[in-house]
Coordinates of N, CA and C and ligand atoms in Angstrom, one line a residue:
X1456 N 51.6 97.6 -58.6 CA 50.5 97.7 -58.8 C 49.4 97.5 -57.8
X1457 N 49.9 96.7 -56.6 CA 49.2 96.5 -55.6 C 48.2 95.5 -55.5
X1458 N 47.0 95.5 -54.7 CA 45.8 94.3 -54.4 C 44.9 95.1 -55.0
X1459 N 44.1 94.7 -55.5 CA 42.8 95.1 -56.4 C 41.5 94.5 -56.4
X1460 N 40.5 95.0 -55.7 CA 39.4 94.4 -55.4 C 38.5 94.9 -56.3
X1461 N 37.5 94.1 -56.9 CA 36.3 94.5 -57.4 C 35.2 94.6 -56.5
X1462 N 34.3 95.5 -56.2 CA 33.4 95.8 -55.5 C 32.1 96.2 -56.6
X1463 N 31.6 94.9 -56.6 CA 30.3 94.8 -57.5 C 28.9 94.8 -56.8
X1464 N 28.2 95.4 -57.8 CA 26.5 95.4 -57.2 C 25.5 96.1 -58.2
X1465 N 24.4 96.3 -57.7 CA 23.5 97.0 -58.5 C 23.4 98.3 -58.7
X1466 N 23.6 99.0 -57.2 CA 24.1 100.0 -56.3 C 22.9 101.2 -57.0
X1467 N 21.8 100.2 -56.5 CA 20.3 101.0 -57.1 C 19.4 101.6 -56.2
X1468 N 19.8 102.9 -55.4 CA 21.0 103.1 -55.6 C 22.1 103.0 -54.3
X1469 N 23.1 103.7 -54.4 CA 24.2 103.5 -53.5 C 23.7 104.2 -52.1
X1470 N 24.2 103.1 -51.2 CA 24.1 103.8 -49.7 C 24.8 103.9 -49.0
X1471 N 24.2 104.3 -47.3 CA 25.7 104.6 -46.6 C 26.6 103.5 -46.4
X1472 N 25.5 102.2 -46.5 CA 26.3 101.1 -46.1 C 27.4 100.4 -47.0
X1473 N 26.9 100.7 -48.1 CA 28.1 100.6 -49.4 C 29.3 101.3 -49.2
X1474 N 29.0 102.4 -48.8 CA 30.2 103.4 -48.7 C 31.1 102.9 -47.5
X1475 N 30.5 102.5 -46.1 CA 31.1 101.8 -45.2 C 31.8 101.0 -45.6
X1476 N 31.4 99.8 -46.5 CA 32.2 98.7 -47.2 C 33.6 99.0 -47.9
X1477 N 33.1 100.1 -48.7 CA 34.4 100.7 -49.3 C 35.4 101.6 -48.7
X1478 N 35.1 102.3 -47.5 CA 36.0 103.1 -46.8 C 36.8 101.6 -46.2
X1479 N 36.1 100.5 -45.5 CA 37.1 99.7 -44.6 C 38.0 98.8 -45.8
X1480 N 37.0 98.6 -46.9 CA 37.5 97.9 -48.1 C 39.3 98.6 -48.4
X1481 N 39.3 100.0 -48.3 CA 40.5 100.5 -48.6 C 41.1 100.3 -47.8
X1482 N 41.3 100.0 -46.7 CA 42.5 99.8 -45.9 C 42.8 98.1 -46.0
X1483 N 42.1 97.3 -46.8 CA 43.2 96.3 -47.2 C 43.5 96.3 -48.3
X1484 N 42.5 96.8 -49.6 CA 43.1 96.7 -50.6 C 43.7 98.2 -51.3
X1485 N 44.5 98.4 -52.4 CA 45.4 99.5 -52.6 C 44.4 100.3 -53.3
X1486 N 43.4 99.4 -54.2 CA 42.6 99.9 -55.2 C 41.2 99.4 -55.1
X1487 N 39.9 100.0 -55.1 CA 39.1 99.3 -55.5 C 38.2 99.9 -56.8
X1488 N 37.8 99.0 -57.6 CA 36.7 99.3 -58.8 C 35.8 99.1 -58.6
X1489 N 34.7 100.0 -58.3 CA 33.1 99.8 -57.9 C 32.5 99.9 -59.1
X1490 N 32.0 98.4 -59.6 CA 31.2 98.0 -60.4 C 29.9 98.0 -60.5
X1491 N 28.9 98.4 -61.4 CA 28.0 98.1 -61.6 C 27.6 97.1 -62.7
X1492 N 27.1 95.9 -62.3 CA 26.5 95.0 -62.9 C 25.3 94.8 -63.1
X1493 N 25.0 94.2 -63.8 CA 23.4 93.6 -64.3 C 23.1 92.5 -63.0
X1494 N 22.1 92.5 -62.3 CA 21.5 91.4 -61.5 C 20.1 91.2 -62.1
X1495 N 20.2 90.4 -62.8 CA 19.0 89.7 -63.6 C 17.5 89.6 -62.8
X1496 N 17.7 89.3 -61.5 CA 16.9 89.2 -60.7 C 16.0 90.6 -59.8
X1497 N 16.8 91.7 -60.4 CA 16.4 92.9 -59.8 C 15.4 93.6 -60.6
X1498 N 14.6 94.4 -59.7 CA 14.0 95.3 -60.6 C 14.8 96.7 -60.6
X1499 N 14.9 97.4 -61.6 CA 15.6 98.6 -61.0 C 15.2 99.9 -61.1
X1500 N 15.1 101.0 -60.1 CA 14.4 102.3 -60.3 C 15.3 103.2 -61.3
X1501 N 16.9 103.1 -61.2 CA 17.7 104.1 -62.1 C 18.4 103.3 -62.8
X1502 N 18.5 103.9 -64.2 CA 19.5 103.8 -65.1 C 20.8 103.5 -64.7
X1503 N 21.9 102.8 -65.8 CA 23.3 102.4 -65.4 C 23.7 104.1 -65.2
X1504 N 23.2 104.7 -66.1 CA 23.7 106.3 -66.1 C 23.8 107.2 -64.5
X1505 N 22.1 107.2 -64.2 CA 21.6 107.7 -63.1 C 22.6 107.2 -61.9
X1506 N 22.7 105.8 -61.7 CA 23.6 105.0 -60.6 C 24.9 105.6 -60.9
X1507 N 25.5 105.4 -62.1 CA 27.1 105.9 -62.3 C 27.1 107.3 -61.6
X1508 N 26.2 108.3 -61.9 CA 26.5 109.4 -61.9 C 26.0 109.7 -60.1
X1509 N 25.1 108.6 -59.4 CA 25.1 109.1 -58.1 C 26.2 108.4 -57.3
X1510 N 27.0 107.4 -57.6 CA 28.0 107.0 -57.0 C 29.3 107.6 -57.2
X1511 N 29.2 108.9 -58.2 CA 30.5 109.6 -58.8 C 30.2 111.0 -57.6
X1512 N 28.9 111.3 -57.4 CA 28.5 112.2 -56.5 C 29.1 112.0 -55.2
X1513 N 28.9 110.6 -54.6 CA 28.5 110.2 -53.4 C 30.3 109.7 -53.0
X1514 N 31.4 109.7 -53.9 CA 32.5 108.7 -53.5 C 33.6 110.4 -53.7
X1515 N 33.4 111.5 -53.9 CA 34.2 112.6 -54.1 C 35.2 112.5 -53.0
X1516 N 35.2 112.3 -52.1 CA 35.9 112.4 -51.0 C 37.0 111.0 -50.5
X1517 N 36.6 109.8 -51.8 CA 37.5 108.8 -51.9 C 38.7 108.8 -52.7
X1518 N 39.8 108.3 -52.1 CA 40.8 108.1 -53.5 C 40.9 106.7 -53.6
X1519 N 41.8 106.3 -54.7 CA 42.2 104.8 -55.0 C 41.0 103.9 -55.6
X1520 N 40.1 104.7 -56.2 CA 38.6 104.0 -56.2 C 38.6 104.3 -58.0
X1521 N 38.0 103.8 -58.4 CA 37.3 103.9 -59.6 C 35.9 103.2 -59.8
X1522 N 35.4 103.9 -60.4 CA 33.7 103.7 -61.0 C 33.1 103.3 -62.1
X1523 N 33.2 101.7 -62.4 CA 33.2 101.1 -63.7 C 31.6 100.9 -63.9
X1524 N 31.3 100.1 -64.9 CA 30.1 99.2 -65.2 C 30.7 98.5 -66.4
X1525 N 30.4 97.1 -66.1 CA 30.3 95.9 -67.1 C 29.2 95.2 -67.5
X1526 N 29.3 94.9 -68.8 CA 27.8 94.0 -69.2 C 28.4 92.6 -69.1
X1527 N 28.4 91.8 -68.3 CA 28.9 90.6 -68.2 C 29.3 89.7 -66.9
X1528 N 29.7 89.1 -67.0 CA 30.2 88.1 -65.8 C 31.2 88.7 -64.7
X1529 N 30.7 88.9 -63.4 CA 31.7 89.4 -63.0 C 33.2 89.0 -62.9
X1530 N 33.3 87.7 -63.1 CA 34.5 87.2 -62.7 C 35.1 87.4 -64.2
X1531 N 34.6 87.7 -65.7 CA 35.5 87.5 -66.3 C 35.9 89.5 -66.5
X1532 N 35.2 90.1 -65.8 CA 35.6 91.5 -65.5 C 37.0 91.7 -64.6
X1533 N 36.7 91.0 -63.3 CA 38.0 90.8 -62.5 C 39.0 90.2 -63.4
X1534 N 39.1 89.3 -64.0 CA 40.3 88.9 -64.7 C 40.8 90.1 -66.0
X1535 N 40.0 90.7 -66.4 CA 40.1 91.6 -67.5 C 40.9 92.9 -66.6
X1536 N 40.3 93.0 -65.3 CA 41.3 94.1 -64.7 C 42.3 94.0 -63.6
X1537 N 42.6 92.5 -63.9 CA 43.9 91.9 -63.1 C 43.4 92.2 -61.5
X1538 N 42.1 91.9 -61.3 CA 41.6 91.9 -60.0 C 42.1 90.9 -58.8
X1539 N 42.4 90.8 -57.9 CA 42.8 89.7 -57.4 C 41.6 88.9 -56.7
X1540 N 40.8 90.0 -56.1 CA 39.5 89.9 -55.2 C 38.2 90.5 -55.8
X1541 N 37.0 89.9 -55.2 CA 35.6 90.7 -55.3 C 35.5 90.8 -54.1
X1542 N 35.1 92.3 -53.8 CA 34.8 92.5 -52.3 C 33.3 92.7 -51.7
X1543 N 32.8 91.8 -50.7 CA 31.3 92.1 -50.7 C 30.8 92.2 -49.4
X1544 N 29.7 92.9 -48.8 CA 29.3 93.1 -47.5 C 28.2 92.2 -47.4
X1545 N 28.1 91.7 -46.1 CA 27.5 91.0 -46.0 C 26.6 91.7 -44.5
X1546 N 25.2 91.3 -44.6 CA 24.5 91.9 -43.5 C 23.9 90.8 -42.5
X1547 N 22.5 90.8 -42.6 CA 22.1 89.9 -41.6 C 22.2 88.2 -42.1
X1548 N 22.1 87.4 -41.5 CA 22.2 86.0 -41.9 C 21.4 85.8 -43.0
X1549 N 20.4 86.7 -43.1 CA 19.6 86.5 -44.4 C 20.3 86.6 -45.9
X1550 N 21.5 87.3 -45.6 CA 22.1 87.6 -46.8 C 23.0 86.6 -47.2
X1551 N 23.5 85.7 -46.0 CA 24.3 84.6 -46.2 C 24.2 83.4 -47.4
X1552 N 23.0 83.0 -47.8 CA 22.9 82.0 -48.6 C 23.0 82.4 -50.1
X1553 N 22.8 83.4 -50.4 CA 22.6 84.2 -51.5 C 24.2 84.6 -51.9
X1554 N 24.8 85.0 -50.7 CA 26.2 85.3 -50.9 C 27.4 84.3 -51.0
X1555 N 27.0 83.1 -50.5 CA 27.5 82.0 -50.4 C 27.4 81.0 -51.7
X1556 N 26.2 81.2 -52.5 CA 26.0 80.7 -53.6 C 27.1 81.4 -54.9
X1557 N 26.6 82.7 -54.6 CA 27.3 83.3 -55.5 C 28.9 83.3 -55.7
X1558 N 29.3 83.3 -54.5 CA 30.6 83.1 -54.3 C 31.3 81.7 -55.1
X1559 N 30.6 80.7 -54.6 CA 30.8 79.5 -55.1 C 30.8 79.8 -56.4
X1560 N 29.9 80.1 -57.2 CA 29.4 80.0 -58.6 C 30.9 80.9 -58.9
X1561 N 31.1 82.0 -58.4 CA 32.4 82.4 -58.9 C 33.9 82.2 -59.1
X1562 N 33.8 81.2 -57.9 CA 34.9 80.2 -57.6 C 35.2 79.1 -58.6
X1563 N 34.1 78.9 -59.1 CA 33.8 77.6 -60.2 C 34.3 78.2 -61.7
X1564 N 33.8 79.4 -61.6 CA 34.0 80.4 -62.8 C 35.6 81.0 -62.7
X1565 N 36.2 80.9 -61.9 CA 37.4 81.4 -62.0 C 38.0 81.3 -60.8
X1566 N 38.9 80.3 -60.6 CA 39.7 80.0 -59.0 C 40.8 81.2 -58.9
X1567 N 41.0 81.3 -59.7 CA 42.1 82.7 -59.6 C 41.4 83.8 -58.8
X1568 N 40.3 84.2 -58.2 CA 39.7 85.2 -57.9 C 39.0 84.9 -56.7
X1569 N 39.5 85.6 -55.4 CA 39.0 85.0 -54.2 C 38.1 86.5 -53.7
X1570 N 36.5 85.8 -53.1 CA 35.5 86.6 -52.7 C 36.2 87.1 -51.2
X1571 N 36.4 88.1 -51.0 CA 36.6 88.6 -49.8 C 35.2 89.2 -49.1
X1572 N 34.8 88.9 -47.6 CA 33.2 89.7 -47.2 C 33.7 90.3 -45.8
X1573 N 33.2 91.6 -45.9 CA 33.3 92.4 -44.9 C 32.0 92.4 -44.1
X1574 N 31.9 92.2 -42.5 CA 30.4 92.3 -42.1 C 30.1 93.7 -42.1
X1575 N 29.2 94.1 -42.3 CA 28.5 95.5 -42.4 C 28.7 96.1 -41.2
X1576 N 28.5 97.5 -41.1 CA 28.9 98.3 -39.9 C 27.4 97.8 -39.2
X1577 N 27.3 98.1 -37.7 CA 26.0 97.7 -37.4 C 25.0 98.9 -37.4
X1578 N 25.3 99.6 -37.7 CA 24.6 100.8 -38.2 C 23.8 101.0 -39.4
X1579 N 24.5 100.0 -40.2 CA 23.6 99.6 -41.5 C 23.2 98.1 -41.7
X1580 N 22.8 97.5 -40.5 CA 22.7 96.3 -40.5 C 21.3 95.7 -41.6
X1581 N 20.6 96.8 -41.0 CA 19.1 96.8 -41.8 C 18.8 97.4 -42.7
X1582 N 19.6 98.2 -43.3 CA 19.6 98.9 -44.6 C 19.7 98.4 -45.8
X1583 N 19.0 98.1 -46.8 CA 19.4 97.8 -48.1 C 18.5 99.1 -49.5
X1584 N 19.4 99.2 -50.7 CA 18.8 99.8 -51.2 C 17.3 99.7 -51.6
X1585 N 16.7 98.2 -51.2 CA 15.4 97.8 -52.0 C 14.4 98.7 -50.5
X1586 N 14.8 98.3 -49.2 CA 14.2 99.0 -48.3 C 14.0 100.6 -48.3
X1587 N 15.2 101.0 -48.7 CA 15.2 102.4 -48.4 C 14.5 102.8 -49.6
X1588 N 14.4 102.2 -50.9 CA 13.4 102.8 -52.0 C 12.0 102.7 -51.9
X1589 N 11.8 101.5 -51.0 CA 10.4 101.5 -50.4 C 10.0 102.5 -49.3
X1590 N 11.1 102.7 -48.6 CA 10.7 103.7 -47.5 C 10.2 105.3 -48.2
X1591 N 11.6 105.5 -49.1 CA 11.0 106.4 -49.6 C 9.8 106.7 -50.6
X1592 N 9.8 105.8 -51.1 CA 8.2 106.2 -52.2 C 7.2 106.3 -51.5
X1593 N 7.1 106.4 -50.1 CA 5.9 106.5 -49.4 C 6.2 107.8 -48.7
X1594 N 7.2 108.4 -48.8 CA 7.6 109.5 -47.7 C 8.8 109.9 -46.4
X1595 N 9.4 108.3 -46.0 CA 9.6 108.3 -45.2 C 11.0 108.8 -45.4
X1596 N 11.6 109.1 -43.9 CA 12.9 109.8 -43.8 C 14.1 108.9 -44.0
X1597 N 14.6 109.1 -44.8 CA 15.8 107.9 -45.4 C 17.4 108.8 -44.9
X1598 N 17.5 109.9 -44.6 CA 18.3 111.2 -44.6 C 19.5 110.2 -44.0
X1599 N 19.3 109.5 -42.7 CA 20.5 108.9 -42.5 C 21.2 107.8 -43.3
X1600 N 20.5 107.3 -44.2 CA 20.8 106.1 -44.5 C 21.7 106.1 -45.9
X1601 N 21.5 107.4 -46.8 CA 21.9 107.4 -48.0 C 23.1 108.7 -48.1
X1602 N 23.9 108.8 -49.1 CA 24.6 110.1 -49.4 C 23.5 111.2 -49.7
X1603 N 23.9 112.4 -49.5 CA 23.3 113.6 -49.9 C 22.4 113.7 -51.3
X1604 N 23.6 113.1 -52.2 CA 23.1 113.3 -53.8 C 21.2 112.2 -53.8
X1605 N 21.9 111.2 -53.2 CA 21.0 110.0 -53.4 C 19.6 110.6 -52.6
X1606 N 19.8 111.2 -51.7 CA 18.6 111.6 -51.1 C 17.8 112.6 -51.8
X1607 N 18.5 113.4 -52.6 CA 17.9 114.3 -53.5 C 17.2 113.8 -54.6
X1608 N 18.1 113.1 -55.3 CA 17.5 112.1 -56.5 C 16.0 111.2 -56.3
X1609 N 16.3 110.9 -54.9 CA 14.8 110.1 -54.5 C 14.1 111.1 -54.4
X1610 N 14.1 112.1 -53.7 CA 12.9 113.1 -53.6 C 12.4 113.7 -55.0
X1611 N 13.5 114.0 -55.8 CA 13.2 114.4 -57.2 C 12.1 113.0 -57.7
X1612 N 12.8 111.7 -57.6 CA 11.7 110.8 -58.3 C 10.5 110.7 -58.0
X1613 N 10.3 110.9 -56.6 CA 8.9 110.3 -55.9 C 8.7 111.6 -55.5
X1614 N 8.9 112.9 -55.7 CA 8.2 114.0 -55.3 C 7.7 114.0 -53.9
X1615 N 8.9 114.0 -53.1 CA 8.4 113.8 -52.0 C 9.6 114.7 -51.0
X1616 N 9.4 114.8 -49.9 CA 10.7 115.6 -49.1 C 11.2 114.1 -48.3
X1617 N 12.1 113.9 -47.8 CA 12.4 112.4 -47.2 C 13.5 112.9 -45.9
X1618 N 13.4 114.1 -45.6 CA 14.4 114.5 -44.4 C 13.9 115.4 -43.9
X1619 N 14.3 115.5 -42.2 CA 13.8 116.8 -41.6 C 15.3 117.4 -41.1
X1620 N 16.5 117.0 -41.8 CA 17.7 117.6 -40.6 C 18.3 117.1 -39.5
X1621 N 17.6 116.2 -39.2 CA 18.0 115.3 -37.9 C 18.3 114.1 -38.3
X1622 N 19.6 113.7 -38.1 CA 19.9 112.5 -38.5 C 19.7 111.7 -37.3
X1623 N 18.8 110.6 -37.6 CA 18.5 109.2 -36.8 C 18.9 108.1 -37.2
X1624 N 19.4 106.9 -36.5 CA 19.4 105.8 -36.7 C 18.5 104.8 -36.6
Ligands
PNS2240 O1 23.9 94.4 -55.3 P1 23.7 93.2 -56.0 O2 22.3 93.0 -56.8 O3 23.1 91.8 -54.8 O4 24.7 92.8 -56.8 C1 24.6 91.3 -57.5 C2 25.5 91.5 -58.6 C3 25.3 92.6 -59.4 C4 26.8 91.5 -58.1 C5 25.5 90.1 -59.4 O5 24.3 89.9 -59.8 C6 26.3 90.0 -60.7 O6 27.5 89.4 -60.2 N1 25.8 90.0 -61.8 C7 26.5 89.8 -62.8 C8 26.4 88.5 -63.5 C9 27.3 87.2 -62.6 O7 28.4 87.3 -62.6 N2 26.9 86.7 -62.0 C10 27.2 86.1 -60.9 C11 27.7 84.5 -61.3 S1 26.7 83.8 -62.2

């Protein structure tokens, strides 16, 4: 069956930074289960169904992945799916405290699951779903930061054109 990781998140919506972590995670793990979970601290823009749909549309070129959703504790889902690891991306230093706290709590809840961090690609160091949503809301060009399906969805949601065909970093 090989090594399985759960890649959990809100994915509201999926960004190119997430895709980068999945692509690189697949060089370590045989299978990655991308799982939409509830983060009670977050105000969400999209429903679980919409987020799932955007992940499905954005991950058509990936194999050895599964897209799932779970209503409960991440470590319980990891156990249920026989996953050895939780995969998380780490961006700027500002992520560290939150990630450290979550990893230690998850370890306390289930010592059999290890959290593995990948440093984000330099290109995505300052991108997050939240900042992308904010830029999109006010008509900013977010074309180089999200998969095409997400750009389209954000354009429909905010009724704005969010790219000009020129990909900029
Ligand atoms: O993309 P995010 O919002 O940073 O992801 C956070 C997420 C969804 C992975 C986290 O909130 C989570 O694991 N939620 C499920 C409940 C849980 O197990 N929380 C962590 C231990 S208390």
